[in-house]
Each structure stands twice: as C-alpha cells, then as structure tokens.
PDB file of C-alpha atoms in Angstrom:
ATOM      1  CA  MET A   1     -37.502   0.119  40.129  1.00 45.00           C
ATOM      2  CA  ASN A   2     -34.382   1.919  38.884  1.00 44.00           C
ATOM      3  CA  ALA A   3     -36.247   4.961  37.593  1.00 44.00           C
ATOM      4  CA  LYS A   4     -36.588   8.623  38.410  1.00 42.00           C
ATOM      5  CA  SER A   5     -40.103  10.001  38.146  1.00 38.00           C
ATOM      6  CA  ARG A   6     -40.899  13.639  37.342  1.00 41.00           C
ATOM      7  CA  PRO A   7     -44.727  13.730  37.460  1.00 41.00           C
ATOM      8  CA  GLU A   8     -44.899  17.428  38.204  1.00 38.00           C
ATOM      9  CA  ASP A   9     -43.903  18.661  34.749  1.00 51.00           C
ATOM     10  CA  ALA A  10     -44.347  16.664  31.559  1.00 48.00           C
ATOM     11  CA  SER A  11     -41.927  18.958  29.675  1.00 50.00           C
ATOM     12  CA  SER A  12     -39.108  18.654  32.218  1.00 53.00           C
ATOM     13  CA  ALA A  13     -35.882  17.063  31.063  1.00 49.00           C
ATOM     14  CA  PRO A  14     -32.595  16.039  32.653  1.00 52.00           C
ATOM     15  CA  SER A  15     -30.171  18.960  32.868  1.00 45.00           C
ATOM     16  CA  ALA A  16     -27.862  17.398  30.253  1.00 57.00           C
ATOM     17  CA  SER A  17     -30.646  17.156  27.664  1.00 65.00           C
ATOM     18  CA  PRO A  18     -29.677  18.565  24.247  1.00 72.00           C
ATOM     19  CA  ALA A  19     -33.268  19.744  23.767  1.00 85.00           C
ATOM     20  CA  SER A  20     -33.723  23.527  23.531  1.00 91.00           C
ATOM     21  CA  PRO A  21     -36.466  25.488  25.303  1.00 93.00           C
ATOM     22  CA  ALA A  22     -38.244  25.750  21.933  1.00 94.00           C
ATOM     23  CA  PHE A  23     -38.228  21.983  21.537  1.00 95.00           C
ATOM     24  CA  ARG A  24     -39.422  21.389  25.095  1.00 95.00           C
ATOM     25  CA  ALA A  25     -42.260  23.878  24.561  1.00 96.00           C
ATOM     26  CA  ALA A  26     -43.326  22.099  21.352  1.00 96.00           C
ATOM     27  CA  TYR A  27     -43.033  18.755  23.142  1.00 97.00           C
ATOM     28  CA  ALA A  28     -45.266  19.944  25.990  1.00 97.00           C
ATOM     29  CA  ALA A  29     -47.831  21.265  23.483  1.00 97.00           C
ATOM     30  CA  ALA A  30     -47.965  17.892  21.709  1.00 97.00           C
ATOM     31  CA  LEU A  31     -48.287  16.037  25.012  1.00 96.00           C
ATOM     32  CA  GLY A  32     -51.141  18.402  25.816  1.00 97.00           C
ATOM     33  CA  LEU A  33     -53.165  16.520  23.182  1.00 97.00           C
ATOM     34  CA  TRP A  34     -53.169  13.404  25.371  1.00 98.00           C
ATOM     35  CA  PRO A  35     -56.622  12.770  26.868  1.00 97.00           C
ATOM     36  CA  VAL A  36     -55.185  11.073  29.959  1.00 97.00           C
ATOM     37  CA  ALA A  37     -52.850  12.129  32.753  1.00 96.00           C
ATOM     38  CA  VAL A  38     -49.191  11.641  31.802  1.00 96.00           C
ATOM     39  CA  GLU A  39     -46.474  10.600  34.236  1.00 97.00           C
ATOM     40  CA  PRO A  40     -43.007  11.358  32.818  1.00 96.00           C
ATOM     41  CA  VAL A  41     -40.415   8.873  34.011  1.00 97.00           C
ATOM     42  CA  ASP A  42     -36.671   8.946  33.334  1.00 97.00           C
ATOM     43  CA  VAL A  43     -35.044   5.514  33.398  1.00 97.00           C
ATOM     44  CA  GLU A  44     -31.307   4.953  33.482  1.00 96.00           C
ATOM     45  CA  THR A  45     -29.561   2.393  31.280  1.00 96.00           C
ATOM     46  CA  GLU A  46     -25.957   1.917  30.185  1.00 96.00           C
ATOM     47  CA  PHE A  47     -26.788   4.032  27.105  1.00 96.00           C
ATOM     48  CA  GLY A  48     -28.073   7.076  28.993  1.00 95.00           C
ATOM     49  CA  VAL A  49     -31.372   8.309  30.421  1.00 96.00           C
ATOM     50  CA  THR A  50     -34.527   7.350  28.523  1.00 97.00           C
ATOM     51  CA  ARG A  51     -37.689   9.437  28.817  1.00 97.00           C
ATOM     52  CA  VAL A  52     -40.839   7.350  29.142  1.00 98.00           C
ATOM     53  CA  ASN A  53     -44.329   8.859  29.253  1.00 98.00           C
ATOM     54  CA  ALA A  54     -46.483   6.546  31.336  1.00 98.00           C
ATOM     55  CA  CYS A  55     -50.246   6.384  31.812  1.00 98.00           C
ATOM     56  CA  GLY A  56     -52.966   3.917  32.693  1.00 97.00           C
ATOM     57  CA  PRO A  57     -53.576   1.742  35.751  1.00 97.00           C
ATOM     58  CA  LEU A  58     -50.477   0.771  37.713  1.00 95.00           C
ATOM     59  CA  GLY A  59     -51.657  -2.819  37.939  1.00 92.00           C
ATOM     60  CA  GLY A  60     -52.526  -3.131  34.255  1.00 96.00           C
ATOM     61  CA  PRO A  61     -50.568  -5.366  31.885  1.00 98.00           C
ATOM     62  CA  PRO A  62     -47.581  -3.444  30.468  1.00 98.00           C
ATOM     63  CA  LEU A  63     -47.715  -2.089  26.923  1.00 98.00           C
ATOM     64  CA  VAL A  64     -44.656  -0.377  25.392  1.00 98.00           C
ATOM     65  CA  LEU A  65     -45.170   2.114  22.528  1.00 98.00           C
ATOM     66  CA  LEU A  66     -42.309   2.724  20.083  1.00 98.00           C
ATOM     67  CA  SER A  67     -42.731   5.672  17.721  1.00 97.00           C
ATOM     68  CA  GLY A  68     -41.385   6.176  14.222  1.00 96.00           C
ATOM     69  CA  GLY A  69     -38.127   7.798  13.217  1.00 92.00           C
ATOM     70  CA  GLY A  70     -38.074  11.587  13.476  1.00 91.00           C
ATOM     71  CA  THR A  71     -41.002  11.612  15.915  1.00 94.00           C
ATOM     72  CA  THR A  72     -41.392  11.344  19.687  1.00 96.00           C
ATOM     73  CA  SER A  73     -43.615   9.452  22.088  1.00 97.00           C
ATOM     74  CA  ALA A  74     -46.036  12.396  22.006  1.00 96.00           C
ATOM     75  CA  VAL A  75     -47.355  11.146  18.647  1.00 97.00           C
ATOM     76  CA  TRP A  76     -49.559   8.547  20.392  1.00 97.00           C
ATOM     77  CA  TYR A  77     -52.220  11.033  21.599  1.00 97.00           C
ATOM     78  CA  ALA A  78     -55.044   9.433  19.563  1.00 96.00           C
ATOM     79  CA  ARG A  79     -54.283   5.906  20.805  1.00 96.00           C
ATOM     80  CA  VAL A  80     -53.450   6.271  24.494  1.00 97.00           C
ATOM     81  CA  GLY A  81     -56.988   7.037  25.665  1.00 95.00           C
ATOM     82  CA  GLY A  82     -58.250   3.607  24.655  1.00 95.00           C
ATOM     83  CA  LEU A  83     -55.061   1.720  25.450  1.00 97.00           C
ATOM     84  CA  ALA A  84     -54.744   3.196  28.939  1.00 97.00           C
ATOM     85  CA  ARG A  85     -58.174   1.910  29.955  1.00 96.00           C
ATOM     86  CA  THR A  86     -56.799  -1.602  30.300  1.00 96.00           C
ATOM     87  CA  HIS A  87     -52.988  -1.353  30.160  1.00 98.00           C
ATOM     88  CA  ARG A  88     -50.133   0.393  31.905  1.00 98.00           C
ATOM     89  CA  VAL A  89     -48.792   2.242  28.870  1.00 98.00           C
ATOM     90  CA  TYR A  90     -45.121   3.189  28.506  1.00 98.00           C
ATOM     91  CA  ALA A  91     -44.517   5.496  25.510  1.00 98.00           C
ATOM     92  CA  VAL A  92     -40.769   5.703  24.923  1.00 98.00           C
ATOM     93  CA  ASP A  93     -38.641   8.477  23.426  1.00 97.00           C
ATOM     94  CA  LEU A  94     -36.130   6.584  21.298  1.00 95.00           C
ATOM     95  CA  MET A  95     -32.535   7.070  22.379  1.00 93.00           C
ATOM     96  CA  GLY A  96     -30.631   9.276  19.935  1.00 86.00           C
ATOM     97  CA  GLY A  97     -33.756  10.605  18.205  1.00 90.00           C
ATOM     98  CA  PRO A  98     -35.946  13.644  18.870  1.00 94.00           C
ATOM     99  CA  GLY A  99     -37.287  13.672  22.389  1.00 95.00           C
ATOM    100  CA  LEU A 100     -36.195  14.046  25.971  1.00 96.00           C
ATOM    101  CA  SER A 101     -34.006  10.951  26.190  1.00 96.00           C
ATOM    102  CA  VAL A 102     -30.365  11.806  26.912  1.00 94.00           C
ATOM    103  CA  PRO A 103     -27.574   9.670  25.422  1.00 93.00           C
ATOM    104  CA  GLY A 104     -24.692   8.938  27.754  1.00 92.00           C
ATOM    105  CA  GLY A 105     -22.280   6.156  28.555  1.00 89.00           C
ATOM    106  CA  ARG A 106     -22.144   3.426  25.952  1.00 92.00           C
ATOM    107  CA  PRO A 107     -23.101   4.664  22.456  1.00 92.00           C
ATOM    108  CA  LEU A 108     -25.804   3.063  20.331  1.00 93.00           C
ATOM    109  CA  ARG A 109     -24.105   1.922  17.138  1.00 94.00           C
ATOM    110  CA  ARG A 110     -25.512  -1.454  16.083  1.00 95.00           C
ATOM    111  CA  PRO A 111     -28.871  -3.260  16.175  1.00 96.00           C
ATOM    112  CA  ALA A 112     -27.523  -5.386  19.033  1.00 96.00           C
ATOM    113  CA  ASP A 113     -26.979  -2.180  21.033  1.00 97.00           C
ATOM    114  CA  LEU A 114     -30.565  -1.151  20.339  1.00 97.00           C
ATOM    115  CA  MET A 115     -31.822  -4.477  21.661  1.00 97.00           C
ATOM    116  CA  ALA A 116     -29.627  -4.107  24.775  1.00 97.00           C
ATOM    117  CA  TRP A 117     -31.025  -0.584  25.268  1.00 98.00           C
ATOM    118  CA  LEU A 118     -34.619  -1.859  25.210  1.00 98.00           C
ATOM    119  CA  ASP A 119     -33.619  -4.697  27.537  1.00 98.00           C
ATOM    120  CA  GLY A 120     -32.347  -2.027  29.934  1.00 97.00           C
ATOM    121  CA  VAL A 121     -35.464   0.139  29.652  1.00 98.00           C
ATOM    122  CA  LEU A 122     -37.740  -2.794  30.477  1.00 98.00           C
ATOM    123  CA  ALA A 123     -35.520  -3.834  33.382  1.00 97.00           C
ATOM    124  CA  ALA A 124     -35.472  -0.297  34.784  1.00 97.00           C
ATOM    125  CA  LEU A 125     -39.266  -0.149  34.572  1.00 97.00           C
ATOM    126  CA  GLY A 126     -39.502  -3.478  36.379  1.00 96.00           C
ATOM    127  CA  VAL A 127     -41.205  -5.105  33.377  1.00 97.00           C
ATOM    128  CA  GLU A 128     -40.337  -8.740  32.683  1.00 96.00           C
ATOM    129  CA  ARG A 129     -42.757  -9.240  29.785  1.00 97.00           C
ATOM    130  CA  ALA A 130     -44.760  -6.689  27.803  1.00 98.00           C
ATOM    131  CA  ALA A 131     -46.865  -6.170  24.723  1.00 98.00           C
ATOM    132  CA  LEU A 132     -45.048  -4.046  22.131  1.00 98.00           C
ATOM    133  CA  LEU A 133     -46.757  -1.627  19.748  1.00 98.00           C
ATOM    134  CA  GLY A 134     -44.539   0.058  17.179  1.00 98.00           C
ATOM    135  CA  HIS A 135     -45.111   2.349  14.221  1.00 98.00           C
ATOM    136  CA  SER A 136     -42.816   2.672  11.207  1.00 98.00           C
ATOM    137  CA  TYR A 137     -39.192   2.465  12.473  1.00 97.00           C
ATOM    138  CA  GLY A 138     -40.646   1.683  15.892  1.00 98.00           C
ATOM    139  CA  GLY A 139     -42.283  -1.344  14.257  1.00 98.00           C
ATOM    140  CA  TRP A 140     -38.873  -2.478  13.019  1.00 98.00           C
ATOM    141  CA  ILE A 141     -37.517  -2.139  16.560  1.00 98.00           C
ATOM    142  CA  ALA A 142     -40.497  -4.038  18.002  1.00 98.00           C
ATOM    143  CA  LEU A 143     -40.229  -6.925  15.518  1.00 97.00           C
ATOM    144  CA  SER A 144     -36.433  -7.046  15.942  1.00 97.00           C
ATOM    145  CA  TYR A 145     -36.916  -7.245  19.696  1.00 97.00           C
ATOM    146  CA  ALA A 146     -39.455 -10.052  19.333  1.00 97.00           C
ATOM    147  CA  VAL A 147     -36.818 -12.005  17.399  1.00 96.00           C
ATOM    148  CA  HIS A 148     -34.176 -11.058  19.992  1.00 96.00           C
ATOM    149  CA  ALA A 149     -36.246 -11.957  23.077  1.00 96.00           C
ATOM    150  CA  PRO A 150     -39.540 -13.678  22.148  1.00 95.00           C
ATOM    151  CA  ASP A 151     -40.113 -14.760  25.747  1.00 95.00           C
ATOM    152  CA  ARG A 152     -40.297 -11.102  26.811  1.00 97.00           C
ATOM    153  CA  VAL A 153     -42.938 -10.105  24.217  1.00 97.00           C
ATOM    154  CA  ALA A 154     -46.503 -10.982  25.204  1.00 97.00           C
ATOM    155  CA  ARG A 155     -48.116  -9.546  22.076  1.00 97.00           C
ATOM    156  CA  LEU A 156     -46.853  -7.634  19.066  1.00 98.00           C
ATOM    157  CA  VAL A 157     -48.639  -4.857  17.159  1.00 98.00           C
ATOM    158  CA  LEU A 158     -46.990  -3.327  14.093  1.00 98.00           C
ATOM    159  CA  LEU A 159     -48.554  -0.207  12.560  1.00 98.00           C
ATOM    160  CA  ASP A 160     -47.326   0.116   8.963  1.00 98.00           C
ATOM    161  CA  PRO A 161     -43.842  -1.106   9.940  1.00 98.00           C
ATOM    162  CA  THR A 162     -40.920  -0.155   7.698  1.00 97.00           C
ATOM    163  CA  GLN A 163     -38.121  -2.467   6.564  1.00 96.00           C
ATOM    164  CA  CYS A 164     -39.919  -5.482   8.014  1.00 96.00           C
ATOM    165  CA  PHE A 165     -41.998  -6.884   5.158  1.00 96.00           C
ATOM    166  CA  GLY A 166     -41.161  -4.520   2.290  1.00 94.00           C
ATOM    167  CA  GLY A 167     -38.609  -1.898   1.272  1.00 95.00           C
ATOM    168  CA  PHE A 168     -38.961   1.856   0.842  1.00 96.00           C
ATOM    169  CA  ARG A 169     -40.283   3.283  -2.398  1.00 96.00           C
ATOM    170  CA  VAL A 170     -37.667   5.406  -4.164  1.00 97.00           C
ATOM    171  CA  SER A 171     -40.202   8.229  -4.606  1.00 96.00           C
ATOM    172  CA  TYR A 172     -40.658   8.409  -0.827  1.00 96.00           C
ATOM    173  CA  LEU A 173     -36.934   8.598  -0.176  1.00 95.00           C
ATOM    174  CA  VAL A 174     -36.552  11.366  -2.768  1.00 96.00           C
ATOM    175  CA  ARG A 175     -39.380  13.377  -1.208  1.00 95.00           C
ATOM    176  CA  ALA A 176     -37.786  12.968   2.236  1.00 94.00           C
ATOM    177  CA  VAL A 177     -34.481  14.584   1.177  1.00 94.00           C
ATOM    178  CA  PRO A 178     -35.549  18.169   2.116  1.00 90.00           C
ATOM    179  CA  LEU A 179     -36.207  16.958   5.676  1.00 89.00           C
ATOM    180  CA  LEU A 180     -32.523  16.076   5.885  1.00 87.00           C
ATOM    181  CA  VAL A 181     -31.043  18.984   3.929  1.00 88.00           C
ATOM    182  CA  ALA A 182     -33.181  21.836   5.286  1.00 89.00           C
ATOM    183  CA  PRO A 183     -35.277  20.504   8.179  1.00 89.00           C
ATOM    184  CA  GLY A 184     -37.946  22.623   9.809  1.00 91.00           C
ATOM    185  CA  GLU A 185     -41.676  22.981  10.268  1.00 93.00           C
ATOM    186  CA  ALA A 186     -42.342  24.135   6.683  1.00 94.00           C
ATOM    187  CA  ALA A 187     -40.435  21.185   5.201  1.00 94.00           C
ATOM    188  CA  ALA A 188     -42.233  18.765   7.533  1.00 94.00           C
ATOM    189  CA  ARG A 189     -45.632  20.232   6.652  1.00 93.00           C
ATOM    190  CA  ARG A 190     -45.034  19.955   2.879  1.00 94.00           C
ATOM    191  CA  PHE A 191     -43.717  16.400   3.168  1.00 95.00           C
ATOM    192  CA  LEU A 192     -46.574  15.181   5.341  1.00 95.00           C
ATOM    193  CA  ALA A 193     -49.190  16.832   3.116  1.00 94.00           C
ATOM    194  CA  TRP A 194     -47.750  14.943   0.129  1.00 95.00           C
ATOM    195  CA  GLU A 195     -47.572  11.602   1.956  1.00 95.00           C
ATOM    196  CA  CYS A 196     -51.084  11.882   3.423  1.00 93.00           C
ATOM    197  CA  ARG A 197     -52.572  12.457  -0.080  1.00 89.00           C
ATOM    198  CA  GLY A 198     -55.254  14.786   1.248  1.00 85.00           C
ATOM    199  CA  GLY A 199     -56.578  12.126   3.630  1.00 87.00           C
ATOM    200  CA  PRO A 200     -56.435  12.211   7.431  1.00 89.00           C
ATOM    201  CA  GLY A 201     -53.426  14.263   8.457  1.00 89.00           C
ATOM    202  CA  VAL A 202     -51.028  14.931  11.297  1.00 94.00           C
ATOM    203  CA  ALA A 203     -51.883  17.340  14.119  1.00 95.00           C
ATOM    204  CA  PRO A 204     -50.260  20.812  13.826  1.00 95.00           C
ATOM    205  CA  GLU A 205     -48.655  20.324  17.244  1.00 96.00           C
ATOM    206  CA  VAL A 206     -46.983  17.128  16.054  1.00 96.00           C
ATOM    207  CA  VAL A 207     -45.881  18.753  12.779  1.00 95.00           C
ATOM    208  CA  ARG A 208     -44.324  21.615  14.745  1.00 95.00           C
ATOM    209  CA  LEU A 209     -42.537  19.212  17.060  1.00 95.00           C
ATOM    210  CA  MET A 210     -41.273  17.197  14.093  1.00 94.00           C
ATOM    211  CA  GLY A 211     -39.969  20.381  12.470  1.00 93.00           C
ATOM    212  CA  VAL A 212     -38.155  21.652  15.560  1.00 94.00           C
ATOM    213  CA  GLY A 213     -36.831  18.179  16.292  1.00 93.00           C
ATOM    214  CA  GLY A 214     -35.533  17.810  12.747  1.00 91.00           C
ATOM    215  CA  ARG A 215     -33.366  20.907  13.215  1.00 90.00           C
ATOM    216  CA  GLU A 216     -32.038  19.941  16.634  1.00 90.00           C
ATOM    217  CA  PHE A 217     -31.583  16.171  16.372  1.00 89.00           C
ATOM    218  CA  ARG A 218     -29.547  15.333  13.285  1.00 76.00           C
ATOM    219  CA  GLY A 219     -28.240  11.878  14.203  1.00 77.00           C
ATOM    220  CA  ARG A 220     -29.063   8.877  12.036  1.00 81.00           C
ATOM    221  CA  PRO A 221     -31.127   6.116  13.639  1.00 86.00           C
ATOM    222  CA  VAL A 222     -29.529   2.755  14.283  1.00 92.00           C
ATOM    223  CA  THR A 223     -30.921   0.310  11.765  1.00 92.00           C
ATOM    224  CA  GLY A 224     -30.053  -2.966  10.115  1.00 92.00           C
ATOM    225  CA  PRO A 225     -31.390  -5.793   7.959  1.00 93.00           C
ATOM    226  CA  ARG A 226     -34.960  -7.006   8.029  1.00 94.00           C
ATOM    227  CA  PRO A 227     -35.708  -8.946  11.207  1.00 94.00           C
ATOM    228  CA  GLU A 228     -35.593 -12.704  10.647  1.00 93.00           C
ATOM    229  CA  ALA A 229     -39.132 -13.151  11.939  1.00 91.00           C
ATOM    230  CA  GLY A 230     -39.694 -16.309   9.936  1.00 88.00           C
ATOM    231  CA  ARG A 231     -37.264 -18.258  12.093  1.00 87.00           C
ATOM    232  CA  LEU A 232     -39.458 -17.722  15.160  1.00 88.00           C
ATOM    233  CA  GLY A 233     -41.963 -20.263  13.891  1.00 87.00           C
ATOM    234  CA  ALA A 234     -44.334 -21.337  16.642  1.00 84.00           C
ATOM    235  CA  ALA A 235     -42.342 -19.266  19.150  1.00 86.00           C
ATOM    236  CA  ALA A 236     -43.596 -16.054  17.553  1.00 89.00           C
ATOM    237  CA  PRO A 237     -45.773 -14.003  19.893  1.00 94.00           C
ATOM    238  CA  PRO A 238     -49.356 -13.338  18.781  1.00 96.00           C
ATOM    239  CA  ALA A 239     -49.059 -10.530  16.224  1.00 97.00           C
ATOM    240  CA  LEU A 240     -51.269  -7.918  14.594  1.00 98.00           C
ATOM    241  CA  VAL A 241     -49.949  -6.087  11.527  1.00 98.00           C
ATOM    242  CA  VAL A 242     -51.817  -2.964  10.394  1.00 98.00           C
ATOM    243  CA  PRO A 243     -50.684  -1.620   7.008  1.00 98.00           C
ATOM    244  CA  ALA A 244     -51.748   1.901   6.027  1.00 97.00           C
ATOM    245  CA  GLY A 245     -53.675   1.489   2.791  1.00 96.00           C
ATOM    246  CA  GLY A 246     -52.697   4.933   1.511  1.00 96.00           C
ATOM    247  CA  SER A 247     -49.030   4.713   2.480  1.00 97.00           C
ATOM    248  CA  ARG A 248     -46.516   6.180   0.069  1.00 97.00           C
ATOM    249  CA  VAL A 249     -43.642   4.674   2.027  1.00 97.00           C
ATOM    250  CA  HIS A 250     -43.985   1.181   0.558  1.00 97.00           C
ATOM    251  CA  ASP A 251     -46.449  -1.124  -1.166  1.00 97.00           C
ATOM    252  CA  ALA A 252     -49.104  -1.780   1.503  1.00 96.00           C
ATOM    253  CA  ARG A 253     -50.433  -4.827  -0.329  1.00 96.00           C
ATOM    254  CA  ARG A 254     -46.995  -6.412  -0.459  1.00 96.00           C
ATOM    255  CA  VAL A 255     -46.445  -5.641   3.225  1.00 97.00           C
ATOM    256  CA  ALA A 256     -49.725  -7.374   4.084  1.00 97.00           C
ATOM    257  CA  GLU A 257     -48.987 -10.423   1.940  1.00 97.00           C
ATOM    258  CA  THR A 258     -45.412 -10.836   3.197  1.00 97.00           C
ATOM    259  CA  ALA A 259     -46.444 -10.420   6.842  1.00 96.00           C
ATOM    260  CA  GLY A 260     -49.078 -13.119   6.369  1.00 95.00           C
ATOM    261  CA  ARG A 261     -46.466 -15.529   5.013  1.00 93.00           C
ATOM    262  CA  THR A 262     -43.769 -14.662   7.546  1.00 93.00           C
ATOM    263  CA  LEU A 263     -45.376 -14.574  10.993  1.00 93.00           C
ATOM    264  CA  ALA A 264     -47.160 -17.677  12.221  1.00 88.00           C
ATOM    265  CA  GLY A 265     -50.790 -16.962  13.104  1.00 90.00           C
ATOM    266  CA  VAL A 266     -50.521 -13.237  12.379  1.00 95.00           C
ATOM    267  CA  ARG A 267     -53.669 -11.136  11.957  1.00 97.00           C
ATOM    268  CA  VAL A 268     -53.349  -8.536   9.173  1.00 98.00           C
ATOM    269  CA  VAL A 269     -55.809  -5.632   9.003  1.00 97.00           C
ATOM    270  CA  THR A 270     -55.251  -2.943   6.363  1.00 97.00           C
ATOM    271  CA  VAL A 271     -56.718   0.498   7.092  1.00 97.00           C
ATOM    272  CA  PRO A 272     -57.791   2.027   3.756  1.00 95.00           C
ATOM    273  CA  GLY A 273     -57.347   5.664   2.801  1.00 94.00           C
ATOM    274  CA  VAL A 274     -54.799   6.661   5.443  1.00 96.00           C
ATOM    275  CA  GLY A 275     -51.144   7.548   4.964  1.00 97.00           C
ATOM    276  CA  HIS A 276     -48.190   6.093   6.772  1.00 97.00           C
ATOM    277  CA  HIS A 277     -47.469   9.073   9.008  1.00 97.00           C
ATOM    278  CA  ALA A 278     -51.096   9.728   9.921  1.00 96.00           C
ATOM    279  CA  LEU A 279     -51.866   6.164  11.036  1.00 97.00           C
ATOM    280  CA  PRO A 280     -50.870   6.537  14.736  1.00 96.00           C
ATOM    281  CA  GLU A 281     -53.031   9.674  14.966  1.00 96.00           C
ATOM    282  CA  LEU A 282     -56.063   8.356  13.088  1.00 95.00           C
ATOM    283  CA  ARG A 283     -59.329   8.893  14.954  1.00 94.00           C
ATOM    284  CA  SER A 284     -60.943   5.535  14.275  1.00 94.00           C
ATOM    285  CA  ALA A 285     -63.283   3.500  16.453  1.00 93.00           C
ATOM    286  CA  VAL A 286     -62.609   0.535  14.159  1.00 93.00           C
ATOM    287  CA  LEU A 287     -58.851   0.704  14.707  1.00 96.00           C
ATOM    288  CA  ASP A 288     -59.345   1.240  18.449  1.00 95.00           C
ATOM    289  CA  GLY A 289     -61.568  -1.834  18.532  1.00 95.00           C
ATOM    290  CA  GLU A 290     -59.039  -3.958  16.650  1.00 96.00           C
ATOM    291  CA  LEU A 291     -56.259  -2.953  19.036  1.00 97.00           C
ATOM    292  CA  ALA A 292     -58.366  -3.454  22.156  1.00 96.00           C
ATOM    293  CA  GLY A 293     -59.632  -6.862  21.044  1.00 96.00           C
ATOM    294  CA  PHE A 294     -56.194  -8.098  20.043  1.00 97.00           C
ATOM    295  CA  LEU A 295     -54.439  -6.871  23.172  1.00 97.00           C
ATOM    296  CA  ALA A 296     -57.147  -8.391  25.352  1.00 94.00           C
ATOM    297  CA  GLY A 297     -56.217 -11.727  23.795  1.00 84.00           C
TER     298      GLY A 297
END
C-alpha cells in the first residue's frame, strides 16, 4: 500500500502542511470526540498528500466518508462508532479544503481532476471497490464518482447532498456570505444557529474547527454541473439518499422526489426536524439503523 501511517499522533501533519498550530489543535480536539481509536494515514497521489483518518476492523469491507465543504473528516464523530463495527472506515480530508491534506504536484482544477484524485486515494489505500458515504458537497463528490466509476462503488449513501437533486436556496447563499467575507468562529456559530433552526446543532469543537479553517483555507472547492446519475440506469450502485427535513440549503421535499426519479432502486429516507449541517452529527438510533441495514446489504 502506497501510504504513510502516523498512528502515534492524530493531529500530526506533513511538514509542508499549511495548517497552523491553532488549526491542528482544533482538529485534534474535534477528533477527540470520536468514540473509536483513530489511525491517521497520509496517502500520496499526483495531487499531493491526502490525510485519511481510518478506524474499524482491518478486514472489514471498505467505507469511504466524504465530508461537506468547509469541514473536515473530524465531523463524522457521531457516525463512526456504528460504522466501524462492521466496516474499515476511511474518513478523508478533501484536498484543497480545511484539513491536514497537503496539495502538491498537479493542481485540482476541474471535476475530472477531482475524480482522478479519488481514484488515486483509493489506489494508495489498496481499495479496489468501496462503499461511499458523502454529506453535502461530499455527497456531490460521491455521486459524481459513482457516475465516473460505477464498478468501483459498492454502495452509495448521500446525506442531504447538494447540487445533486436540487439547487441552493438564495436565502442560504446570502446568509453564507459572512463566512466568506469575515470567516471565524463567531461567524460560523451565527450561521449554523440560523441554519439549524433551534433543532439539533453542531458540536462546539466542530464549530471552532470550522471557524479556524475558514480563516486559514480560503480556496474555492472544485465543483461542476449536477452529476448525470440518470444515465447509470441499471448500472447504478444500490443507493440511500437521506435528506435533512429541516434543511435551509435547499427544498428537502424536492431533493427526495428528484432522487427517487433519478436513481434506479434508490431508497430515500428523510430525517425530520434536523438541519443540513447538523445531519452528520445527529445522535439518532434510527439513522444509525438505516445506515447499518443498508450497508449490510
């Protein structure tokens, strides 16, 4: 396996990492929420060094977690306990976004580059075929990859994916402007409080990490058109789409309806009363059960 493992320190980063000591401290604090032992692994691709936080049995079926834009792999603390019982979990810091991945070599500029990057990450991990679980922008990456390489995707889980089955609400984009103009913990806290509508929220450690990361990582994520999932037809991997019923990002009902029409055999389960950003962190035995049952196949 073409990977360098650093199990001794989950906050360690390659020497060329742009992350500051403050960011690495916030990152370690957020990873401290994980209920399982974390093995940090740095994998080399033509686009640089990607940080992957691994857990679960070495012989378990591989499951790759792709977080949303502006967040890191640490956001999965509420999910990994259940997922790691049966799967070898690889939570990835997206290249170019907040986290401990280090861009280098060929730059990521187009969706095709993003697909080649994920190809390289899987190859470096020695994974030929994996289940993908993505949230928000990570859901867009996961669905795009399923269209790009359906034979490499065993199962597909999309938690309130953006730009897959519905567009952004203008009100959400307007509210997100302060995160771009004056990023920081206070701006992140106000934005998340508005989006969560007083329902289940985001852990303070994750809010802090999002705030510090917003100041230090100012690059724009690589994105593109909606994935042409409809053309997969019967070749589409088994899929579970989980809209957040309280999402202010988009119309959850439209997302559910469009996903049902687009992906052959998809299962759609809407979680009521939870916002878009809080969904990965939701403490829910029902959601855990849905994920476990679907991934077990």
